Amino acid sequence: MGKVYLVGAGPGDPELMTLKAARALGRADVVLIDDLVSRGCLAHVPSGAIVIEVGKRGGCKSTPQAFIEKLMVLHVRQGRTVARLKGGDPFVFGRGGEEADALRAHGIEVEVIPGVTAGIAAPAALGIPVTDRRATHGVTFVTGHGAEVDWPALVRGRTTLVIYMGLARWREIRLELRRAGLADATPACIIQDGTSRTQKQVIATLGTLSAKGFGSPALIVVGDVVRFARGAALAPHAKAA
Ligand SMILES: C[S@@+](CC[C@H](N)C(=O)[O-])C[C@H]1O[C@@H](n2cnc3c(N)ncnc32)[C@H](O)[C@@H]1O
């Protein structure tokens, strides 16, 4: 039996992948790579290795998880070392926990290699320290994807909010945050393709931030720390692109 490395590729810039991740890729016979992962990360993969695209572009729309897990089990049982390369950190909104559990249930050895999550790196690329003590006592990573988030509780918590996958629901999320009492003047920003060459962002406030013109992958950051973003002092109420 081979083994599986569950590898975090980091947020976009391939140089933000860890040394441990690069070494694991160097040992791989098979690499399963997600959409969000920079292809630059594949520079560490041996030339003879099989590289399989398993994101939506790979055509696994219907049952991606089951399909991906099946593929890994198949290759490991043939004695291959598999690297499962996921964007950011595999355990942050990445279903890495589910994949590790499924593999271990098949008796497969899994080694998890953490990665730099977009929720820290993309704000940092703008100069935003998500837990800066001058502005907050903590940070909450939350998905904007589902409807089950307790937004009033998050507002009461008074931490920086880093919202993954929230772009499509930004109008509803903003409404929830306002209803919960968060002031319109609270600094907020959107960062698309954070740390990549194609990075773009808008810095505004809860009241003025618009998702228009932005696409996936993007993060929304809400909280006083956004005022530390480079350029924010020049355009605190900038209109969205
Ligand atoms: C399924 S989650 C995976 C998160 C990943 N595991 C991580 O730790 O960064 C995908 C979401 O992460 C965010 N994301 C990932 N990479 C990003 C980037 N480079 N810039 C901005 N947001 C990003 C977006 O909200 C995207 O929709």
XYZ file of N, CA and C and ligand atoms in Angstrom:
750
model
N 0.840 -1.208 0.000
C 0.000 0.000 0.000
C 0.872 1.254 0.000
N 0.449 2.212 -0.793
C 1.109 3.506 -0.740
C 0.514 4.340 0.387
N 0.678 5.625 0.319
C 0.069 6.503 1.314
C -0.416 7.770 0.640
N -1.181 8.557 1.376
C -1.691 9.818 0.824
C -1.150 10.987 1.636
N -0.601 11.955 0.942
C -0.289 13.243 1.551
C -1.445 14.180 1.229
N -2.066 14.706 2.254
C -3.139 15.694 2.061
C -2.472 17.063 2.223
N -2.249 17.711 1.084
C -1.305 18.832 1.073
C -1.996 20.176 0.853
N -1.671 21.155 1.692
C -2.141 22.521 1.478
C -1.193 23.231 0.529
N -1.744 23.773 -0.551
C -0.910 24.420 -1.568
C -0.709 25.907 -1.294
N -1.402 26.427 -0.274
C -1.327 27.865 -0.022
C -2.330 28.622 -0.880
N -2.333 29.944 -0.742
C -3.454 30.747 -1.239
C -3.449 31.116 -2.715
N -2.358 30.937 -3.418
C -2.350 31.374 -4.823
C -0.930 31.486 -5.328
N -0.145 32.354 -4.696
C 1.264 32.478 -5.055
C 1.956 31.155 -4.735
N 2.525 30.461 -5.738
C 3.149 29.150 -5.472
C 4.284 29.229 -4.458
N 4.891 30.400 -4.293
C 5.983 30.538 -3.325
C 5.471 30.490 -1.891
N 4.160 30.558 -1.709
C 3.609 30.486 -0.356
C 3.267 29.054 0.050
N 3.638 28.093 -0.792
C 3.499 26.697 -0.398
C 4.668 26.370 0.541
N 4.449 25.450 1.501
C 5.523 25.168 2.464
C 6.589 24.236 1.864
N 7.753 24.225 2.516
C 8.838 23.329 2.082
C 8.401 21.873 2.220
N 7.648 21.604 3.296
C 7.183 20.233 3.543
C 6.243 19.789 2.404
N 5.403 20.720 1.964
C 4.487 20.407 0.865
C 5.277 20.132 -0.411
N 6.284 20.953 -0.677
C 7.095 20.763 -1.887
C 7.784 19.401 -1.853
N 8.295 19.020 -0.670
C 8.971 17.712 -0.548
C 7.987 16.563 -0.779
N 6.784 16.702 -0.243
C 5.783 15.636 -0.424
C 5.433 15.509 -1.916
N 5.297 16.630 -2.584
C 4.993 16.581 -4.023
C 6.125 15.878 -4.780
N 7.345 16.089 -4.314
C 8.514 15.473 -4.950
C 8.521 13.956 -4.807
N 7.745 13.430 -3.844
C 7.693 11.965 -3.634
C 6.474 11.339 -4.301
N 5.639 12.163 -4.940
C 4.340 11.654 -5.416
C 4.457 10.906 -6.743
N 3.689 9.801 -6.827
C 3.520 9.111 -8.116
C 2.279 9.647 -8.810
N 1.314 10.092 -7.978
C 0.045 10.601 -8.507
C -0.299 11.878 -7.756
N -0.728 12.907 -8.477
C -1.149 14.156 -7.834
C -2.583 14.457 -8.258
N -3.447 14.651 -7.267
C -4.821 15.068 -7.558
C -4.923 16.540 -7.184
N -5.212 17.374 -8.163
C -5.102 18.813 -7.929
C -6.449 19.515 -8.112
N -6.743 20.405 -7.154
C -7.993 21.182 -7.192
C -7.873 22.386 -8.121
N -9.032 22.909 -8.520
C -9.099 24.092 -9.382
C -8.311 25.283 -8.862
N -8.458 25.531 -7.548
C -7.920 26.780 -6.994
C -6.402 26.791 -6.859
N -5.797 25.624 -7.027
C -4.349 25.530 -6.801
C -3.586 26.082 -8.006
N -2.597 26.932 -7.709
C -1.763 27.478 -8.778
C -0.992 26.339 -9.451
N -1.005 26.335 -10.784
C -0.278 25.284 -11.521
C 1.229 25.389 -11.287
N 1.678 26.535 -10.791
C 3.094 26.714 -10.458
C 3.556 25.726 -9.393
N 2.620 25.247 -8.570
C 2.978 24.285 -7.514
C 3.444 22.962 -8.106
N 3.044 22.681 -9.331
C 3.386 21.396 -9.951
C 4.864 21.327 -10.340
N 5.569 22.428 -10.212
C 7.003 22.441 -10.529
C 7.762 21.441 -9.656
N 7.190 21.089 -8.493
C 7.882 20.185 -7.554
C 7.573 18.711 -7.829
N 6.655 18.452 -8.762
C 6.199 17.082 -9.020
C 7.180 16.390 -9.985
N 7.587 15.131 -9.691
C 8.506 14.425 -10.605
C 7.908 14.325 -12.014
N 8.763 14.327 -13.023
C 8.262 14.409 -14.401
C 7.388 13.208 -14.797
N 7.660 12.029 -14.205
C 6.881 10.849 -14.595
C 5.554 10.714 -13.862
N 5.268 11.604 -12.919
C 4.052 11.441 -12.096
C 2.785 11.720 -12.901
N 1.700 11.075 -12.470
C 0.397 11.302 -13.113
C -0.266 12.483 -12.410
N -0.712 13.466 -13.179
C -1.398 14.622 -12.582
C -2.865 14.589 -13.022
N -3.756 14.574 -12.041
C -5.195 14.481 -12.349
C -5.909 15.723 -11.810
N -6.617 16.407 -12.706
C -7.390 17.590 -12.304
C -8.722 17.097 -11.755
N -9.002 17.401 -10.497
C -10.233 16.885 -9.905
C -11.205 17.986 -9.477
N -10.941 19.190 -9.893
C -11.889 20.258 -9.600
C -13.020 20.224 -10.608
N -13.844 21.266 -10.586
C -14.991 21.294 -11.504
C -14.542 21.218 -12.952
N -13.392 21.849 -13.248
C -12.905 21.814 -14.625
C -12.498 20.409 -15.043
N -12.272 19.526 -14.043
C -11.911 18.152 -14.350
C -13.108 17.297 -14.710
N -14.300 17.870 -14.652
C -15.502 17.158 -15.081
C -16.127 16.296 -14.001
N -15.860 16.583 -12.725
C -16.435 15.756 -11.651
C -17.562 16.498 -10.953
N -18.394 17.162 -11.693
C -19.410 18.023 -11.084
C -20.388 17.281 -10.174
N -20.837 16.076 -10.614
C -21.941 15.449 -9.907
C -21.556 14.899 -8.530
N -20.589 13.976 -8.489
C -20.210 13.396 -7.191
C -18.713 13.567 -6.963
N -18.252 14.763 -6.836
C -16.798 14.961 -6.772
C -16.134 14.237 -5.610
N -16.696 14.336 -4.411
C -16.015 13.742 -3.264
C -15.847 12.237 -3.418
N -16.950 11.567 -3.750
C -16.903 10.106 -3.878
C -15.912 9.701 -4.968
N -15.923 10.464 -6.045
C -15.055 10.158 -7.183
C -13.578 10.332 -6.805
N -13.312 11.434 -6.131
C -11.934 11.745 -5.726
C -11.423 10.687 -4.746
N -12.269 10.333 -3.784
C -11.848 9.355 -2.786
C -11.585 7.988 -3.431
N -12.439 7.652 -4.378
C -12.285 6.372 -5.080
C -10.949 6.326 -5.836
N -10.658 7.418 -6.504
C -9.402 7.510 -7.254
C -8.192 7.318 -6.351
N -8.240 7.985 -5.186
C -7.102 7.892 -4.267
C -6.934 6.462 -3.758
N -8.048 5.844 -3.372
C -7.994 4.464 -2.857
C -7.403 3.541 -3.927
N -7.857 3.714 -5.144
C -7.392 2.896 -6.267
C -5.878 2.979 -6.427
N -5.366 4.196 -6.464
C -3.926 4.377 -6.684
C -3.101 3.884 -5.497
N -3.570 4.171 -4.290
C -2.814 3.745 -3.110
C -2.747 2.218 -3.059
N -3.830 1.579 -3.416
C -3.849 0.094 -3.381
C -2.918 -0.494 -4.431
N -2.553 0.317 -5.418
C -1.581 -0.163 -6.403
C -0.153 0.221 -5.989
N -0.025 0.622 -4.735
C 1.304 0.884 -4.176
C 1.839 2.275 -4.466
N 0.986 3.165 -4.954
C 1.476 4.505 -5.322
C 1.369 5.500 -4.162
N 2.269 6.460 -4.183
C 2.189 7.582 -3.242
C 1.361 8.667 -3.905
N 0.311 9.070 -3.196
C -0.630 10.047 -3.761
C -0.501 11.372 -3.016
N -0.412 12.460 -3.764
C -0.487 13.791 -3.134
C -1.807 14.422 -3.543
N -2.605 14.724 -2.534
C -3.898 15.386 -2.777
C -3.674 16.859 -2.487
N -3.613 17.648 -3.551
C -3.198 19.046 -3.418
C -4.424 19.950 -3.412
N -4.603 20.635 -2.278
C -5.795 21.472 -2.111
C -5.390 22.920 -1.853
N -6.263 23.844 -2.271
C -5.951 25.266 -2.097
C -5.886 25.657 -0.626
N -5.028 26.605 -0.299
C -4.941 27.110 1.071
C -4.523 26.032 2.036
N -5.311 25.863 3.099
C -5.092 24.794 4.066
C -6.161 23.725 3.833
N -5.761 22.439 3.828
C -6.751 21.398 3.503
C -7.897 21.277 4.509
N -7.668 21.775 5.741
C -8.698 21.643 6.780
C -9.523 22.915 6.961
N -9.269 23.938 6.155
C -10.070 25.166 6.273
C -11.024 25.214 5.082
N -12.279 24.946 5.338
C -13.325 24.908 4.306
C -12.883 24.099 3.074
N -12.127 23.052 3.317
C -11.576 22.327 2.169
C -11.989 20.871 2.099
N -12.850 20.452 2.992
C -13.289 19.054 3.059
C -12.136 18.082 3.311
N -11.013 18.628 3.768
C -9.855 17.772 4.025
C -10.141 16.755 5.109
N -10.906 17.164 6.117
C -11.238 16.250 7.212
C -12.043 15.062 6.704
N -13.000 15.362 5.816
C -13.830 14.278 5.266
C -12.987 13.311 4.433
N -12.081 13.878 3.653
C -11.239 13.025 2.806
C -10.322 12.153 3.651
N -9.731 12.757 4.695
C -8.826 11.986 5.565
C -9.597 10.850 6.240
N -10.794 11.155 6.742
C -11.607 10.119 7.406
C -11.948 8.991 6.448
N -12.339 9.359 5.233
C -12.737 8.346 4.250
C -11.551 7.435 3.916
N -10.363 8.027 3.780
C -9.179 7.222 3.443
C -8.799 6.309 4.606
N -8.843 6.872 5.822
C -8.473 6.065 6.998
C -9.459 4.919 7.209
N -10.701 5.162 6.834
C -11.702 4.087 6.939
C -11.348 2.920 6.008
N -10.562 3.202 4.983
C -10.087 2.133 4.086
C -8.741 1.581 4.551
N -8.283 2.018 5.728
C -7.006 1.543 6.261
C -5.803 2.213 5.608
N -6.033 3.353 4.982
C -4.944 4.029 4.257
C -4.264 5.047 5.170
N -2.926 5.088 5.110
C -2.163 6.066 5.893
C -2.281 7.451 5.243
N -2.610 8.428 6.075
C -2.766 9.798 5.565
C -1.855 10.727 6.360
N -1.071 11.520 5.671
C -0.277 12.556 6.357
C -0.779 13.920 5.900
N -1.194 14.726 6.860
C -1.741 16.048 6.534
C -0.618 17.089 6.592
N -0.503 17.856 5.536
C 0.497 18.930 5.506
C -0.245 20.259 5.421
N -0.273 20.997 6.528
C -1.060 22.239 6.551
C -0.548 23.248 5.516
N -1.437 24.155 5.158
C -1.047 25.195 4.204
C -1.452 26.560 4.725
N -1.010 27.590 4.043
C -1.360 28.963 4.424
C -2.749 29.256 3.875
N -3.689 29.521 4.766
C -5.056 29.726 4.299
C -5.236 31.122 3.684
N -6.118 31.185 2.687
C -6.382 32.460 2.006
C -6.896 33.513 2.983
N -7.597 33.066 4.025
C -8.203 34.003 4.973
C -7.201 34.818 5.759
N -5.975 34.358 5.818
C -4.903 35.129 6.459
C -4.030 35.788 5.391
N -3.714 34.998 4.346
C -2.740 35.483 3.359
C -3.283 36.588 2.458
N -4.551 36.471 2.037
C -5.083 37.485 1.116
C -5.210 38.855 1.814
N -5.761 38.914 3.038
C -5.743 40.201 3.732
C -4.303 40.707 3.950
N -3.391 39.788 4.303
C -1.998 40.202 4.541
C -1.393 40.815 3.278
N -1.796 40.300 2.126
C -1.267 40.840 0.864
C -1.661 42.304 0.687
N -2.705 42.708 1.389
C -3.138 44.118 1.344
C -2.601 44.906 2.540
N -1.889 44.197 3.414
C -1.377 44.857 4.616
C -2.349 44.785 5.772
N -3.351 43.910 5.690
C -4.342 43.800 6.775
C -3.944 42.676 7.733
N -3.580 43.019 8.978
C -3.293 41.992 9.988
C -4.623 41.616 10.648
N -5.129 40.408 10.413
C -6.518 40.107 10.777
C -6.797 40.128 12.281
N -5.743 40.005 13.112
C -5.978 40.059 14.565
C -5.273 41.249 15.213
N -5.020 42.304 14.478
C -4.292 43.447 15.055
C -4.979 43.919 16.341
N -4.228 43.909 17.450
C -4.852 44.166 18.757
C -5.312 45.609 18.930
N -4.851 46.494 18.038
C -5.337 47.883 18.127
C -6.783 47.992 17.648
N -7.272 46.932 16.960
C -8.603 47.028 16.382
C -9.543 45.882 16.749
N -8.984 44.761 17.212
C -9.853 43.601 17.485
C -9.181 42.652 18.473
N -9.954 41.716 19.010
C -9.362 40.717 19.899
C -9.329 39.338 19.250
N -9.732 39.267 17.979
C -9.691 37.956 17.340
C -10.243 37.987 15.934
N -10.294 36.795 15.344
C -10.793 36.682 13.966
C -11.712 35.474 13.881
N -12.741 35.601 13.084
C -13.636 34.466 12.836
C -13.625 34.159 11.353
N -13.309 32.921 11.012
C -13.412 32.453 9.633
C -14.792 31.837 9.471
N -15.520 32.296 8.491
C -16.892 31.813 8.341
C -17.208 31.623 6.861
N -18.060 30.661 6.573
C -18.490 30.486 5.189
C -19.734 31.335 4.942
N -19.764 32.002 3.805
C -20.938 32.785 3.441
C -21.855 31.996 2.542
N -21.506 30.747 2.335
C -22.176 29.899 1.364
C -23.564 29.459 1.827
N -23.628 28.987 3.064
C -24.895 28.446 3.573
C -25.722 29.497 4.286
N -26.952 29.160 4.562
C -27.857 30.112 5.207
C -27.888 29.921 6.724
N -27.102 28.958 7.242
C -27.262 28.587 8.658
C -26.337 29.356 9.609
N -25.598 30.328 9.089
C -24.666 31.074 9.953
C -25.443 31.982 10.911
N -25.025 32.015 12.171
C -25.659 32.878 13.166
C -24.953 34.244 13.140
N -25.338 35.087 12.188
C -24.672 36.383 12.015
C -24.798 37.274 13.255
N -25.962 37.333 13.920
C -26.032 38.162 15.136
C -24.994 37.749 16.189
N -24.777 36.436 16.340
C -23.781 35.972 17.320
C -22.387 36.441 16.900
N -22.113 36.411 15.603
C -20.795 36.848 15.130
C -20.608 38.349 15.370
N -21.659 39.111 15.147
C -21.559 40.559 15.383
C -21.321 40.828 16.867
N -22.027 40.083 17.721
C -21.831 40.255 19.172
C -20.393 39.897 19.578
N -19.796 38.931 18.878
C -18.436 38.502 19.193
C -17.385 39.572 18.935
N -17.691 40.538 18.077
C -16.818 41.691 17.799
C -15.421 41.312 17.309
N -15.311 40.208 16.587
C -14.015 39.873 15.988
C -14.018 40.322 14.528
N -12.846 40.301 13.901
C -12.768 40.479 12.450
C -13.521 39.316 11.808
N -14.319 39.597 10.794
C -14.996 38.515 10.075
C -14.297 38.307 8.731
N -13.833 37.099 8.503
C -13.264 36.751 7.201
C -14.238 35.756 6.580
N -14.889 36.204 5.521
C -15.984 35.415 4.943
C -15.511 34.750 3.648
N -15.432 33.417 3.687
C -15.080 32.627 2.507
C -16.386 32.358 1.736
N -16.287 32.302 0.429
C -17.406 31.887 -0.438
C -18.658 32.736 -0.187
N -18.472 34.012 0.090
C -19.620 34.853 0.440
C -20.042 35.823 -0.653
N -19.307 35.797 -1.762
C -19.530 36.817 -2.786
C -20.964 36.815 -3.332
N -21.447 35.632 -3.697
C -22.767 35.528 -4.327
C -23.887 35.957 -3.368
N -23.641 35.822 -2.065
C -24.676 36.156 -1.082
C -24.361 37.443 -0.323
N -23.479 38.260 -0.888
C -23.043 39.431 -0.120
C -24.198 40.345 0.286
N -25.170 40.543 -0.604
C -26.281 41.441 -0.254
C -27.048 40.925 0.965
N -27.341 39.625 0.971
C -28.055 39.034 2.108
C -27.206 39.095 3.377
N -25.909 38.801 3.211
C -25.015 38.802 4.388
C -24.957 40.204 4.983
N -24.831 41.205 4.094
C -24.762 42.583 4.586
C -26.028 42.960 5.364
N -27.162 42.539 4.814
C -28.438 42.809 5.474
C -28.454 42.203 6.873
N -27.993 40.952 6.948
C -27.945 40.251 8.256
C -27.037 41.003 9.232
N -25.883 41.438 8.747
C -24.930 42.122 9.629
C -25.507 43.445 10.117
N -26.172 44.164 9.202
C -26.792 45.446 9.593
C -27.909 45.219 10.594
N -28.757 44.224 10.306
C -29.867 43.909 11.228
C -29.344 43.591 12.608
N -28.156 42.952 12.643
C -27.575 42.569 13.936
C -26.894 43.750 14.624
N -26.910 44.901 13.975
C -26.414 46.112 14.623
C -25.031 46.565 14.213
N -24.428 45.913 13.214
C -23.094 46.354 12.774
C -23.235 47.665 11.986
N -22.410 48.639 12.368
C -22.537 49.981 11.777
C -22.138 50.004 10.304
N -22.850 50.797 9.533
C -22.545 50.951 8.106
C -21.118 51.443 7.868
N -20.584 52.162 8.842
C -19.240 52.738 8.666
C -18.119 51.718 8.923
N -18.478 50.492 9.323
C -17.448 49.474 9.591
C -16.645 49.208 8.315
N -15.314 49.299 8.384
C -14.509 49.035 7.191
C -14.708 47.602 6.684
N -14.700 47.453 5.362
C -14.906 46.127 4.757
C -14.209 46.104 3.407
N -13.797 44.916 2.988
C -13.163 44.836 1.666
C -13.424 43.479 1.028
N -13.228 43.452 -0.284
C -13.265 42.195 -1.038
C -11.882 42.019 -1.664
N -11.371 40.804 -1.572
C -10.085 40.493 -2.215
C -10.299 39.282 -3.115
N -10.062 39.468 -4.384
C -10.186 38.360 -5.344
C -8.781 37.921 -5.756
N -8.589 36.607 -5.916
C -7.281 36.061 -6.339
C -6.141 36.553 -5.451
N -6.393 36.607 -4.154
C -5.385 37.129 -3.225
C -4.045 36.440 -3.381
N -2.988 37.206 -3.353
C -1.566 36.799 -3.487
C -1.174 36.366 -4.901
N -2.147 36.324 -5.834
C -1.809 35.943 -7.214
C -1.516 37.200 -8.035
N -0.978 36.984 -9.213
C -0.680 38.131 -10.085
C -1.948 38.866 -10.495
N -3.072 38.128 -10.494
C -4.347 38.711 -10.927
C -5.154 39.304 -9.761
N -4.522 39.414 -8.595
C -5.241 39.923 -7.416
C -5.909 41.273 -7.697
N -7.150 41.394 -7.245
C -7.776 42.716 -7.259
C -8.623 42.865 -6.004
N -8.872 44.084 -5.603
C -9.564 44.306 -4.348
C -10.320 45.621 -4.364
N -11.266 45.715 -3.455
C -11.915 47.001 -3.228
C -12.025 47.174 -1.727
N -11.716 48.386 -1.275
C -11.787 48.684 0.148
C -12.887 49.718 0.337
N -13.842 49.421 1.195
C -14.984 50.323 1.362
C -15.484 50.215 2.803
N -16.772 50.254 2.973
C -17.374 50.065 4.299
C -18.538 49.085 4.140
N -19.059 48.649 5.268
C -20.204 47.733 5.205
C -21.326 48.358 4.364
N -21.521 49.649 4.533
C -22.604 50.324 3.823
C -22.373 50.471 2.330
N -21.092 50.529 1.909
C -20.833 50.843 0.491
C -20.247 49.684 -0.306
N -19.820 48.625 0.360
C -19.121 47.544 -0.356
C -20.056 46.821 -1.322
N -19.631 46.729 -2.580
C -20.425 46.015 -3.574
C -19.577 44.900 -4.197
N -20.225 43.762 -4.466
C -19.513 42.620 -5.054
C -19.486 42.691 -6.578
N -20.081 43.738 -7.109
C -20.161 43.865 -8.575
C -18.757 43.919 -9.180
N -18.555 43.133 -10.221
C -17.251 43.155 -10.889
C -16.257 42.169 -10.293
N -16.672 41.445 -9.239
C -15.772 40.468 -8.618
C -16.264 39.048 -8.868
N -15.316 38.108 -8.890
C -15.668 36.707 -9.103
C -14.834 35.809 -8.202
N -15.115 34.530 -8.255
C -14.443 33.542 -7.412
C -13.011 33.278 -7.917
N -12.042 33.049 -7.021
C -12.156 32.993 -5.576
C -11.986 34.382 -4.948
N -12.874 34.677 -4.016
C -12.777 35.969 -3.342
C -13.191 35.832 -1.881
N -12.589 36.698 -1.073
C -12.897 36.752 0.354
C -13.465 38.114 0.685
N -14.327 38.159 1.688
C -14.804 39.446 2.194
C -14.275 39.581 3.629
N -13.695 40.706 3.919
C -13.201 40.959 5.280
C -13.979 42.142 5.836
N -14.549 41.937 7.022
C -15.342 42.996 7.653
C -14.777 43.236 9.048
N -14.445 44.485 9.330
C -13.952 44.796 10.676
C -12.963 45.945 10.633
N -12.691 46.477 11.819
C -11.838 47.671 11.912
C -10.426 47.445 11.378
N -9.954 46.199 11.368
C -8.587 45.953 10.873
C -8.431 46.344 9.405
N -9.541 46.396 8.676
C -9.468 46.737 7.241
C -8.898 48.149 7.049
N -9.001 48.949 8.090
C -8.462 50.311 7.941
C -6.943 50.322 7.828
N -6.285 49.204 8.165
C -4.828 49.127 8.011
C -4.413 48.771 6.584
N -5.385 48.495 5.718
C -5.040 48.138 4.334
C -4.300 49.299 3.680
N -3.300 48.917 2.886
C -2.562 49.973 2.194
C -3.499 50.691 1.240
N -3.498 52.020 1.314
C -4.365 52.797 0.437
C -5.723 53.076 1.052
N -6.037 52.383 2.173
C -7.373 52.538 2.754
C -7.607 53.960 3.249
N -6.545 54.578 3.783
C -6.714 55.923 4.325
C -7.072 56.902 3.210
N -6.639 56.571 1.999
C -6.910 57.463 0.875
C -8.348 57.318 0.383
N -8.885 56.098 0.536
C -10.213 55.869 -0.028
C -11.080 55.036 0.910
N -11.378 55.563 2.113
C -12.118 54.745 3.076
C -13.535 54.428 2.629
N -14.087 55.235 1.746
C -15.449 54.962 1.301
C -15.474 54.734 -0.204
N -14.399 54.134 -0.688
C -14.282 53.958 -2.140
C -15.481 53.216 -2.696
N -15.895 53.604 -3.850
C -16.997 52.889 -4.525
C -16.437 51.584 -5.089
N -17.268 50.553 -5.121
C -16.824 49.269 -5.653
C -16.513 49.388 -7.131
N -15.580 48.507 -7.564
C -15.194 48.528 -8.985
C -16.373 48.102 -9.845
C -13.543 25.780 -0.712
S -12.819 27.204 0.007
C -11.181 26.618 0.235
C -10.375 27.458 1.170
C -8.939 26.979 1.309
N -8.905 25.640 1.848
C -8.089 27.916 2.159
O -7.649 27.502 3.230
O -7.846 29.045 1.730
C -12.664 28.250 -1.393
C -12.845 29.706 -1.024
O -11.674 30.202 -0.390
C -11.489 31.558 -0.729
N -10.219 31.690 -1.447
C -9.367 30.709 -1.784
N -8.282 31.202 -2.393
C -8.446 32.538 -2.443
C -7.670 33.606 -2.932
N -6.483 33.406 -3.492
N -8.145 34.867 -2.807
C -9.332 35.104 -2.215
N -10.128 34.126 -1.736
C -9.691 32.864 -1.832
C -12.672 31.953 -1.591
O -13.688 32.449 -0.751
C -13.055 30.631 -2.196
O -14.385 30.620 -2.663
